[in-house]
PDB file of C-alpha atoms in Angstrom:
ATOM      1  CA  MET A   1      19.723  12.599  -5.368  1.00 87.00           C
ATOM      2  CA  PHE A   2      17.432  14.953  -7.348  1.00 93.00           C
ATOM      3  CA  PHE A   3      14.172  16.497  -7.407  1.00 96.00           C
ATOM      4  CA  LYS A   4      11.166  15.569  -9.567  1.00 96.00           C
ATOM      5  CA  ASN A   5       8.005  17.651  -9.912  1.00 97.00           C
ATOM      6  CA  ILE A   6       5.259  15.280  -9.563  1.00 97.00           C
ATOM      7  CA  ASP A   7       1.606  16.102 -10.053  1.00 97.00           C
ATOM      8  CA  PHE A   8      -0.694  14.070  -7.506  1.00 97.00           C
ATOM      9  CA  SER A   9      -3.986  14.724  -9.327  1.00 96.00           C
ATOM     10  CA  LYS A  10      -2.497  12.522 -12.077  1.00 96.00           C
ATOM     11  CA  PHE A  11      -0.008  10.197 -10.208  1.00 95.00           C
ATOM     12  CA  SER A  12      -1.841   9.303  -7.041  1.00 95.00           C
ATOM     13  CA  SER A  13      -4.606   6.456  -7.435  1.00 94.00           C
ATOM     14  CA  ILE A  14      -7.371   8.526  -6.006  1.00 96.00           C
ATOM     15  CA  LYS A  15      -6.465  11.547  -8.261  1.00 97.00           C
ATOM     16  CA  ILE A  16      -6.201  14.172  -5.684  1.00 97.00           C
ATOM     17  CA  GLY A  17      -3.292  16.532  -4.792  1.00 96.00           C
ATOM     18  CA  GLN A  18      -1.151  19.085  -6.888  1.00 96.00           C
ATOM     19  CA  PRO A  19       2.251  19.316  -8.255  1.00 97.00           C
ATOM     20  CA  ILE A  20       4.981  18.816  -5.584  1.00 97.00           C
ATOM     21  CA  GLU A  21       8.564  18.718  -5.702  1.00 97.00           C
ATOM     22  CA  VAL A  22       9.804  15.208  -4.609  1.00 97.00           C
ATOM     23  CA  LEU A  23      13.531  14.386  -3.704  1.00 97.00           C
ATOM     24  CA  MET A  24      14.329  11.159  -5.663  1.00 97.00           C
ATOM     25  CA  ILE A  25      16.720   8.944  -3.742  1.00 95.00           C
ATOM     26  CA  GLN A  26      19.508   7.111  -5.760  1.00 95.00           C
ATOM     27  CA  LYS A  27      22.096   4.205  -4.618  1.00 92.00           C
ATOM     28  CA  GLY A  28      24.670   5.550  -2.358  1.00 89.00           C
ATOM     29  CA  ASP A  29      22.639   8.708  -1.275  1.00 91.00           C
ATOM     30  CA  SER A  30      22.353   9.226   2.365  1.00 89.00           C
ATOM     31  CA  ILE A  31      18.875   9.123   3.525  1.00 90.00           C
ATOM     32  CA  PRO A  32      17.310  12.403   4.692  1.00 91.00           C
ATOM     33  CA  LYS A  33      15.740  12.455   7.937  1.00 89.00           C
ATOM     34  CA  ASP A  34      13.398  15.602   7.468  1.00 92.00           C
ATOM     35  CA  ARG A  35      11.394  13.933   4.591  1.00 94.00           C
ATOM     36  CA  LEU A  36       8.609  11.297   4.404  1.00 94.00           C
ATOM     37  CA  ILE A  37       9.106   8.231   2.117  1.00 93.00           C
ATOM     38  CA  ILE A  38       6.434   7.664  -0.458  1.00 93.00           C
ATOM     39  CA  GLY A  39       5.918   4.915  -2.892  1.00 89.00           C
ATOM     40  CA  HIS A  40       3.548   4.759  -5.915  1.00 89.00           C
ATOM     41  CA  ALA A  41       0.818   6.913  -4.109  1.00 91.00           C
ATOM     42  CA  ASN A  42      -1.846   3.870  -4.174  1.00 89.00           C
ATOM     43  CA  ASN A  43      -3.127   4.548  -0.691  1.00 89.00           C
ATOM     44  CA  LEU A  44      -2.159   8.231  -0.372  1.00 94.00           C
ATOM     45  CA  LEU A  45      -4.513  11.103   0.005  1.00 97.00           C
ATOM     46  CA  VAL A  46      -2.515  14.254  -0.306  1.00 97.00           C
ATOM     47  CA  SER A  47      -3.550  17.507   1.479  1.00 97.00           C
ATOM     48  CA  PRO A  48      -2.685  21.133   0.156  1.00 96.00           C
ATOM     49  CA  THR A  49      -0.087  21.031   2.844  1.00 96.00           C
ATOM     50  CA  PRO A  50       1.852  17.783   2.708  1.00 96.00           C
ATOM     51  CA  PRO A  51       5.087  17.213   4.389  1.00 96.00           C
ATOM     52  CA  LEU A  52       8.466  17.335   2.536  1.00 97.00           C
ATOM     53  CA  LEU A  53       8.426  13.914   0.603  1.00 97.00           C
ATOM     54  CA  MET A  54      10.991  11.589  -1.109  1.00 97.00           C
ATOM     55  CA  MET A  55      10.753   8.414  -3.251  1.00 96.00           C
ATOM     56  CA  LEU A  56      13.054   5.933  -4.236  1.00 96.00           C
ATOM     57  CA  SER A  57      14.322   6.272  -7.799  1.00 96.00           C
ATOM     58  CA  LYS A  58      14.702   3.752 -10.472  1.00 95.00           C
ATOM     59  CA  ASP A  59      17.834   2.385  -9.004  1.00 96.00           C
ATOM     60  CA  PHE A  60      15.879   0.583  -6.417  1.00 97.00           C
ATOM     61  CA  SER A  61      13.736  -1.221  -8.987  1.00 97.00           C
ATOM     62  CA  PHE A  62      15.442  -4.590  -9.591  1.00 97.00           C
ATOM     63  CA  ILE A  63      15.235  -8.363  -8.996  1.00 97.00           C
ATOM     64  CA  ASP A  64      18.269 -10.454  -8.251  1.00 96.00           C
ATOM     65  CA  LEU A  65      17.928 -14.310  -7.822  1.00 95.00           C
ATOM     66  CA  LYS A  66      21.121 -15.692  -6.500  1.00 92.00           C
ATOM     67  CA  ASP A  67      21.251 -19.547  -5.091  1.00 88.00           C
ATOM     68  CA  ASN A  68      18.204 -19.524  -3.119  1.00 88.00           C
ATOM     69  CA  THR A  69      17.752 -15.962  -2.032  1.00 93.00           C
ATOM     70  CA  LEU A  70      15.739 -13.687  -3.823  1.00 96.00           C
ATOM     71  CA  THR A  71      16.735  -9.849  -3.385  1.00 97.00           C
ATOM     72  CA  ILE A  72      14.111  -7.200  -4.836  1.00 97.00           C
ATOM     73  CA  GLY A  73      14.579  -3.279  -4.859  1.00 97.00           C
ATOM     74  CA  CYS A  74      11.637  -1.612  -2.933  1.00 96.00           C
ATOM     75  CA  ALA A  75      10.834   0.708  -6.061  1.00 96.00           C
ATOM     76  CA  THR A  76      10.036  -2.551  -8.028  1.00 96.00           C
ATOM     77  CA  PRO A  77       6.527  -2.754  -9.258  1.00 93.00           C
ATOM     78  CA  THR A  78       4.400  -5.595  -7.866  1.00 91.00           C
ATOM     79  CA  GLY A  79       3.462  -6.732 -11.385  1.00 90.00           C
ATOM     80  CA  LYS A  80       7.003  -7.054 -12.384  1.00 95.00           C
ATOM     81  CA  ILE A  81       7.502  -9.125  -9.144  1.00 95.00           C
ATOM     82  CA  VAL A  82       4.531 -11.671 -10.130  1.00 93.00           C
ATOM     83  CA  SER A  83       5.846 -11.840 -13.663  1.00 94.00           C
ATOM     84  CA  PHE A  84       9.263 -12.808 -12.394  1.00 96.00           C
ATOM     85  CA  ALA A  85       7.823 -15.286  -9.910  1.00 94.00           C
ATOM     86  CA  LYS A  86       5.786 -17.119 -12.520  1.00 94.00           C
ATOM     87  CA  LYS A  87       8.519 -17.077 -15.200  1.00 95.00           C
ATOM     88  CA  ASN A  88      10.949 -18.801 -12.611  1.00 95.00           C
ATOM     89  CA  ASN A  89       8.342 -21.133 -11.066  1.00 96.00           C
ATOM     90  CA  ILE A  90       8.692 -19.258  -7.538  1.00 95.00           C
ATOM     91  CA  ALA A  91       5.965 -19.895  -4.973  1.00 94.00           C
ATOM     92  CA  ASN A  92       4.254 -17.647  -2.661  1.00 93.00           C
ATOM     93  CA  PHE A  93       4.053 -14.377  -4.522  1.00 92.00           C
ATOM     94  CA  GLU A  94       0.683 -15.302  -6.238  1.00 90.00           C
ATOM     95  CA  PHE A  95      -1.236 -13.197  -3.930  1.00 86.00           C
ATOM     96  CA  ILE A  96       0.561  -9.954  -5.063  1.00 86.00           C
ATOM     97  CA  SER A  97      -1.181 -10.025  -8.383  1.00 84.00           C
ATOM     98  CA  LYS A  98      -3.333  -6.993  -8.811  1.00 73.00           C
ATOM     99  CA  LEU A  99      -1.982  -5.453  -5.809  1.00 78.00           C
ATOM    100  CA  PRO A 100      -1.107  -2.145  -7.027  1.00 79.00           C
ATOM    101  CA  GLY A 101       2.158  -0.129  -6.368  1.00 85.00           C
ATOM    102  CA  SER A 102       5.573  -1.104  -5.246  1.00 92.00           C
ATOM    103  CA  LEU A 103       7.400  -3.620  -2.844  1.00 94.00           C
ATOM    104  CA  GLY A 104       8.408  -0.973  -0.665  1.00 93.00           C
ATOM    105  CA  GLY A 105       4.612   0.281  -0.181  1.00 89.00           C
ATOM    106  CA  MET A 106       3.674  -3.286   0.352  1.00 91.00           C
ATOM    107  CA  VAL A 107       6.287  -3.741   3.116  1.00 94.00           C
ATOM    108  CA  ALA A 108       5.452  -0.371   4.706  1.00 91.00           C
ATOM    109  CA  MET A 109       1.896  -1.483   5.602  1.00 87.00           C
ATOM    110  CA  ASN A 110       2.341  -5.401   5.428  1.00 91.00           C
ATOM    111  CA  ALA A 111       0.046  -5.507   2.485  1.00 85.00           C
ATOM    112  CA  GLY A 112      -1.801  -8.785   1.502  1.00 81.00           C
ATOM    113  CA  VAL A 113      -4.846 -10.603   0.627  1.00 78.00           C
ATOM    114  CA  LYS A 114      -7.100 -12.596   3.232  1.00 76.00           C
ATOM    115  CA  SER A 115      -4.326 -14.479   5.378  1.00 79.00           C
ATOM    116  CA  TYR A 116      -1.634 -13.723   2.770  1.00 84.00           C
ATOM    117  CA  GLU A 117       0.725 -11.115   3.904  1.00 90.00           C
ATOM    118  CA  ILE A 118       4.074  -9.874   2.480  1.00 92.00           C
ATOM    119  CA  PHE A 119       5.820 -10.373   5.908  1.00 94.00           C
ATOM    120  CA  ASN A 120       4.803 -13.990   5.905  1.00 93.00           C
ATOM    121  CA  ILE A 121       7.230 -14.648   3.130  1.00 93.00           C
ATOM    122  CA  LEU A 122      10.177 -12.124   3.750  1.00 95.00           C
ATOM    123  CA  LYS A 123      13.375 -12.796   5.428  1.00 96.00           C
ATOM    124  CA  GLU A 124      15.084  -9.592   6.028  1.00 97.00           C
ATOM    125  CA  ILE A 125      14.672  -5.797   4.814  1.00 97.00           C
ATOM    126  CA  LYS A 126      17.441  -3.122   4.521  1.00 96.00           C
ATOM    127  CA  ILE A 127      16.548  -0.172   6.273  1.00 94.00           C
ATOM    128  CA  ASP A 128      18.721   2.853   6.311  1.00 91.00           C
ATOM    129  CA  ASN A 129      21.469   0.660   4.633  1.00 89.00           C
ATOM    130  CA  ARG A 130      21.401  -2.055   7.478  1.00 93.00           C
ATOM    131  CA  TRP A 131      19.894  -5.559   6.895  1.00 97.00           C
ATOM    132  CA  ILE A 132      17.220  -6.074   9.595  1.00 97.00           C
ATOM    133  CA  PRO A 133      15.917  -9.537  10.204  1.00 96.00           C
ATOM    134  CA  LYS A 134      12.085  -9.772  10.080  1.00 94.00           C
ATOM    135  CA  GLU A 135      12.087 -11.022  13.890  1.00 95.00           C
ATOM    136  CA  GLU A 136      13.250  -7.750  15.031  1.00 96.00           C
ATOM    137  CA  ILE A 137      10.698  -5.682  13.238  1.00 96.00           C
ATOM    138  CA  GLU A 138       7.299  -4.832  14.952  1.00 96.00           C
ATOM    139  CA  TYR A 139       4.383  -5.859  12.271  1.00 94.00           C
ATOM    140  CA  GLY A 140       0.824  -7.121  12.259  1.00 90.00           C
ATOM    141  CA  TYR A 141      -2.234  -6.693  10.148  1.00 86.00           C
ATOM    142  CA  ARG A 142      -1.799  -3.936   7.614  1.00 84.00           C
ATOM    143  CA  PHE A 143       1.121  -2.204   9.622  1.00 88.00           C
ATOM    144  CA  ALA A 144       4.944  -2.602   9.972  1.00 92.00           C
ATOM    145  CA  LYS A 145       7.268  -0.336  12.201  1.00 94.00           C
ATOM    146  CA  LEU A 146      10.232  -0.098  10.052  1.00 93.00           C
ATOM    147  CA  ASN A 147      11.541   3.090  11.882  1.00 91.00           C
ATOM    148  CA  GLY A 148      13.429   4.050   8.658  1.00 92.00           C
ATOM    149  CA  VAL A 149      13.501   3.829   4.880  1.00 94.00           C
ATOM    150  CA  ALA A 150      13.396   0.475   3.341  1.00 95.00           C
ATOM    151  CA  THR A 151      15.397   0.176   0.084  1.00 96.00           C
ATOM    152  CA  GLU A 152      15.592  -3.650  -0.468  1.00 97.00           C
ATOM    153  CA  VAL A 153      14.053  -6.939   0.823  1.00 97.00           C
ATOM    154  CA  ARG A 154      15.236 -10.536   0.913  1.00 97.00           C
ATOM    155  CA  PHE A 155      13.201 -13.514   0.528  1.00 95.00           C
ATOM    156  CA  GLU A 156      14.039 -17.234   1.049  1.00 87.00           C
ATOM    157  CA  ILE A 157      12.373 -18.627  -1.900  1.00 91.00           C
ATOM    158  CA  GLU A 158      10.449 -22.152  -2.466  1.00 92.00           C
ATOM    159  CA  TYR A 159       9.625 -23.297  -6.037  1.00 94.00           C
ATOM    160  CA  GLY A 160       6.178 -24.176  -7.276  1.00 95.00           C
ATOM    161  CA  PHE A 161       4.162 -21.151  -8.813  1.00 92.00           C
ATOM    162  CA  ASN A 162       0.474 -21.899  -8.200  1.00 90.00           C
ATOM    163  CA  GLN A 163      -1.688 -20.408 -11.078  1.00 90.00           C
ATOM    164  CA  THR A 164      -4.888 -21.803  -9.694  1.00 88.00           C
ATOM    165  CA  LEU A 165      -4.261 -19.901  -6.289  1.00 83.00           C
ATOM    166  CA  LEU A 166      -3.383 -16.610  -8.353  1.00 84.00           C
ATOM    167  CA  GLU A 167      -6.892 -16.820 -10.101  1.00 87.00           C
ATOM    168  CA  GLU A 168      -8.675 -17.499  -7.076  1.00 84.00           C
ATOM    169  CA  LEU A 169      -6.998 -14.530  -5.107  1.00 77.00           C
ATOM    170  CA  VAL A 170      -7.521 -12.278  -8.216  1.00 77.00           C
ATOM    171  CA  SER A 171     -11.210 -13.082  -8.321  1.00 77.00           C
ATOM    172  CA  LEU A 172     -11.492 -11.952  -4.496  1.00 70.00           C
ATOM    173  CA  ARG A 173     -10.853  -8.529  -5.727  1.00 70.00           C
ATOM    174  CA  ALA A 174     -13.369  -8.757  -8.669  1.00 71.00           C
ATOM    175  CA  ASN A 175     -15.875  -6.895  -6.124  1.00 74.00           C
ATOM    176  CA  GLN A 176     -13.735  -3.809  -5.998  1.00 81.00           C
ATOM    177  CA  PRO A 177     -14.671  -0.436  -7.810  1.00 85.00           C
ATOM    178  CA  LYS A 178     -12.944   0.821 -11.208  1.00 85.00           C
ATOM    179  CA  ALA A 179     -13.303   4.307 -10.437  1.00 91.00           C
ATOM    180  CA  PRO A 180     -10.077   6.156  -8.939  1.00 93.00           C
ATOM    181  CA  SER A 181      -9.687   5.391  -5.360  1.00 93.00           C
ATOM    182  CA  ALA A 182      -6.846   4.670  -2.694  1.00 90.00           C
ATOM    183  CA  GLY A 183      -7.659   1.324  -2.020  1.00 87.00           C
ATOM    184  CA  SER A 184      -9.503   0.193   1.228  1.00 91.00           C
ATOM    185  CA  ALA A 185      -9.974   3.274   3.227  1.00 95.00           C
ATOM    186  CA  PHE A 186     -10.246   1.733   6.581  1.00 96.00           C
ATOM    187  CA  LYS A 187      -8.695  -1.354   8.235  1.00 93.00           C
ATOM    188  CA  ASN A 188     -11.209  -4.339   9.019  1.00 93.00           C
ATOM    189  CA  PRO A 189     -12.066  -4.157  12.800  1.00 95.00           C
ATOM    190  CA  LYS A 190     -11.327  -7.522  14.471  1.00 92.00           C
ATOM    191  CA  GLY A 191     -14.210  -9.927  13.805  1.00 92.00           C
ATOM    192  CA  ASP A 192     -16.060  -7.487  11.241  1.00 95.00           C
ATOM    193  CA  TYR A 193     -15.710  -5.613   7.962  1.00 95.00           C
ATOM    194  CA  ALA A 194     -15.633  -1.818   7.504  1.00 96.00           C
ATOM    195  CA  GLY A 195     -17.387  -1.947   4.286  1.00 96.00           C
ATOM    196  CA  ARG A 196     -20.333  -3.662   6.242  1.00 97.00           C
ATOM    197  CA  LEU A 197     -20.114  -0.941   8.881  1.00 98.00           C
ATOM    198  CA  ILE A 198     -20.168   1.799   6.475  1.00 98.00           C
ATOM    199  CA  ASP A 199     -23.134   0.236   4.635  1.00 98.00           C
ATOM    200  CA  ALA A 200     -24.935  -0.330   7.884  1.00 98.00           C
ATOM    201  CA  VAL A 201     -24.844   3.466   8.872  1.00 97.00           C
ATOM    202  CA  GLY A 202     -26.468   4.487   5.577  1.00 97.00           C
ATOM    203  CA  LEU A 203     -23.164   5.738   3.688  1.00 98.00           C
ATOM    204  CA  LYS A 204     -22.947   3.333   0.980  1.00 97.00           C
ATOM    205  CA  GLY A 205     -23.220   5.416  -2.231  1.00 96.00           C
ATOM    206  CA  TYR A 206     -23.026   8.595  -0.137  1.00 97.00           C
ATOM    207  CA  ASN A 207     -21.250  11.326  -2.008  1.00 96.00           C
ATOM    208  CA  LYS A 208     -19.730  14.957  -1.300  1.00 96.00           C
ATOM    209  CA  ASN A 209     -19.279  16.536  -4.872  1.00 95.00           C
ATOM    210  CA  GLY A 210     -16.893  14.147  -6.652  1.00 94.00           C
ATOM    211  CA  MET A 211     -16.233  11.696  -3.853  1.00 97.00           C
ATOM    212  CA  GLU A 212     -18.329   8.819  -2.868  1.00 97.00           C
ATOM    213  CA  TRP A 213     -18.601   5.769  -0.663  1.00 98.00           C
ATOM    214  CA  SER A 214     -18.667   3.430  -3.494  1.00 96.00           C
ATOM    215  CA  ARG A 215     -21.859   1.618  -4.364  1.00 95.00           C
ATOM    216  CA  VAL A 216     -19.812  -1.400  -5.516  1.00 93.00           C
ATOM    217  CA  HIS A 217     -17.956  -1.693  -2.052  1.00 93.00           C
ATOM    218  CA  ALA A 218     -18.553   0.518   0.759  1.00 96.00           C
ATOM    219  CA  ASN A 219     -14.955   0.664   2.075  1.00 96.00           C
ATOM    220  CA  PHE A 220     -13.675   2.190  -1.062  1.00 95.00           C
ATOM    221  CA  LEU A 221     -13.823   6.075  -1.195  1.00 97.00           C
ATOM    222  CA  VAL A 222     -13.826   6.861  -4.967  1.00 97.00           C
ATOM    223  CA  ASN A 223     -13.169   9.839  -7.019  1.00 97.00           C
ATOM    224  CA  ASN A 224     -15.944  10.234  -9.447  1.00 96.00           C
ATOM    225  CA  GLY A 225     -14.372  13.342 -11.046  1.00 94.00           C
ATOM    226  CA  GLY A 226     -13.365  16.501  -9.573  1.00 93.00           C
ATOM    227  CA  GLY A 227     -13.224  15.229  -5.904  1.00 95.00           C
ATOM    228  CA  THR A 228     -10.975  17.177  -3.575  1.00 97.00           C
ATOM    229  CA  PHE A 229      -9.052  16.561  -0.298  1.00 97.00           C
ATOM    230  CA  GLU A 230     -11.570  18.555   1.597  1.00 97.00           C
ATOM    231  CA  ASP A 231     -14.624  16.271   0.186  1.00 97.00           C
ATOM    232  CA  ALA A 232     -12.735  13.102   0.845  1.00 97.00           C
ATOM    233  CA  LYS A 233     -11.618  13.991   4.443  1.00 97.00           C
ATOM    234  CA  TYR A 234     -15.176  15.061   5.108  1.00 98.00           C
ATOM    235  CA  LEU A 235     -16.488  11.659   4.122  1.00 98.00           C
ATOM    236  CA  ILE A 236     -13.853   9.688   5.996  1.00 98.00           C
ATOM    237  CA  ASP A 237     -14.575  11.689   9.354  1.00 98.00           C
ATOM    238  CA  LEU A 238     -18.271  11.333   8.675  1.00 98.00           C
ATOM    239  CA  ALA A 239     -17.892   7.496   8.417  1.00 98.00           C
ATOM    240  CA  LYS A 240     -15.764   7.271  11.499  1.00 98.00           C
ATOM    241  CA  GLU A 241     -18.449   9.428  13.259  1.00 98.00           C
ATOM    242  CA  ARG A 242     -21.559   7.499  12.411  1.00 98.00           C
ATOM    243  CA  VAL A 243     -19.869   4.023  12.814  1.00 98.00           C
ATOM    244  CA  PHE A 244     -18.540   5.021  16.391  1.00 98.00           C
ATOM    245  CA  ASP A 245     -21.944   6.613  17.386  1.00 98.00           C
ATOM    246  CA  LYS A 246     -23.871   3.403  16.359  1.00 97.00           C
ATOM    247  CA  PHE A 247     -21.456   0.430  16.879  1.00 97.00           C
ATOM    248  CA  GLY A 248     -18.952   1.927  19.323  1.00 97.00           C
ATOM    249  CA  ILE A 249     -16.188   1.016  16.936  1.00 97.00           C
ATOM    250  CA  LEU A 250     -13.518   3.632  16.047  1.00 97.00           C
ATOM    251  CA  LEU A 251     -12.476   2.817  12.514  1.00 97.00           C
ATOM    252  CA  GLU A 252      -8.786   3.136  11.788  1.00 96.00           C
ATOM    253  CA  GLU A 253      -7.541   4.516   8.214  1.00 96.00           C
ATOM    254  CA  GLU A 254      -5.822   2.128   5.989  1.00 92.00           C
ATOM    255  CA  ILE A 255      -5.321   5.262   3.417  1.00 94.00           C
ATOM    256  CA  LYS A 256      -2.485   7.283   4.286  1.00 94.00           C
ATOM    257  CA  ILE A 257      -3.462  11.025   4.747  1.00 96.00           C
ATOM    258  CA  LEU A 258      -0.612  13.325   4.243  1.00 95.00           C
TER     259      LEU A 258
END
């Protein structure tokens, strides 16, 4: 293992943070218990006082196809996975296209699009160097209780990559803002949409300094330049307060606040 200095104002997708010494885990390392594992920082909001952090090194960026089993390292970028699936005519990975980050981040939050989720297609996950069947892991809409650090994932594959499905799913994301953000700020409450609720309480387009509830999609907290952690946290808390006051619904963050 080794340390890497990462500037989260450049590395994180929302462009907020500061340089932090992050412990990089290599193959064969014992995984520390006193650090928080992060991926490619696509859904992170880093405070000025984050916990101790660690990441998987490039040792865990690999794709191995043997017989009918696909094993993928958790540091593997999502774009690389989709390209591999397309090249090898493997089905069920179409929804990953345009989802940012790495496989580990997807697994940690059971990421997906509409009814397509990563846990629908995986078979088992290597957590703290032990293979755990999916059935033994508690997971649901945008969450998974891994109770450890995931390093590899196994999938039982089917053949027949569907380019039409990929294009349909990519088009669903066409209404997302291009400005730096951490993806959807809140999970959709059952039977409703966080974006609709934020819009309904008058916050669509509302800003504090460089941070704004996007005019393109209200559930995206975007950084128009110079936004800080304090600005972002203010807008998140304001949205939760207003939506609860008006609708009695407590919005739950999808963005991870460190």
